[in-house]
């Protein structure tokens, strides 16, 4: 792996673009990065030890797991928030961590509340996920969203080299493409939305709906996880912004063409295969099985603790199967890993209490001494441990009410080196479009989920193998490197077209 470090310079820059003059004294790189990733989070979060020492730990979520290998293969800079509140907001010195060039953007405590926890995760997140929780609309949250988007755009404008490629990510930064284009018309701008993009009936609720669409239209290429989301976007640019469209092309008022297409994200398949085949992961998987009492069957759920993930209906379906005698304690165990997430947002606190209570009740009612029905872990694990869990699990249960893609489903498939194991997958996860040979379920239909989990657990091993082989083939055809190449090639084509 070769990562060429970006030149670190101390200088004053005064780029003049379309009459806008940005004066910034930046200690670090200025205008030297040919590829710039702009995402809400850096791939690492800053943590402070009890003695006050600063350390970095991998940040949560699918976006980071997907983009990190992409950045390791390319030379570029990653702009993002280090996950903590800063006394002074603004831009901080770039630094290199584990071979990646990182450019921190600071958020104040108030901005974390209003931008991150507020507009991003209590307005946009529930709205874009089919309103599974009611979204809240507050004008001061929107103001913070505009302010923080501006800060990210300014930082990208400072560090991008002339004619660079800037790739902006996700719902937290939908205004960045347009803001950046106004300052730097010379750069190619791509935008990728990692989460679903809702149909017009839901999107129309947002008081700032036109501003958001116009923000995204600053990009040359707008990528989505599935074609339905891209179609929703194109339709809205027609009906709400009044633009002309042709298939996946939108013609903007400033006479540019913006392409909106699906690029289903993936994982670093080889990396997971290698990890799953390593001696230490094989040994750890065997140890996990033993520590669970050598059951016949292990069911596994791994999710961020999020109300979109359908954790409760999945555990309900399983516990009913146990109560009805279809699964017996000791023979079967459900391991549920729930990674702590957005813990200060009220809906997440409500969910945590519900899951805690539900697991407690099921284990109290159905478990035996030293043999819980559900082995529940509220914590995050390194990839090595995740790979061991994937190896140990006979059935992976992924049941979101709505999900942009769901990379956990893909990671499980990648780790099944012997073509065994069953993937039970929600038809409302983006991944179900590619992984159609999984055991598909509707998370709103508890009985349907029960019968599918049972069918998966009693399937003829030949059928299980056939399905897993097909899933693995599909996955190998589109790994994360392929995804990034597809997106960046299409972006380059759009640059030529403009
Ligand atoms: O994929 C959706 C997403 O919000 C990513 O943008 C993010 O990295 C991940 O989920 C985890 O969320 P958060 O950054 O809020 O912890």
mmCIF file of C-alpha atoms in Angstrom, residues 101 148 192 244 252 284 368 384 394 480:
data_model
loop_
_atom_site.group_PDB
_atom_site.id
_atom_site.type_symbol
_atom_site.label_atom_id
_atom_site.label_comp_id
_atom_site.label_asym_id
_atom_site.label_seq_id
_atom_site.Cartn_x
_atom_site.Cartn_y
_atom_site.Cartn_z
ATOM 1 C CA UNK A 101 -4.016 12.717 5.367
ATOM 2 C CA UNK A 148 -21.540 24.160 9.110
ATOM 3 C CA UNK A 192 -22.777 10.571 -2.976
ATOM 4 C CA UNK A 244 -35.515 20.096 -17.627
ATOM 5 C CA UNK A 252 -29.470 23.363 -14.476
ATOM 6 C CA UNK A 284 -11.547 -16.673 17.924
ATOM 7 C CA UNK A 368 -31.818 -20.750 31.627
ATOM 8 C CA UNK A 384 -11.151 -8.720 13.775
ATOM 9 C CA UNK A 394 -24.984 -19.763 11.141
ATOM 10 C CA UNK A 480 -15.630 -1.087 -2.948
#
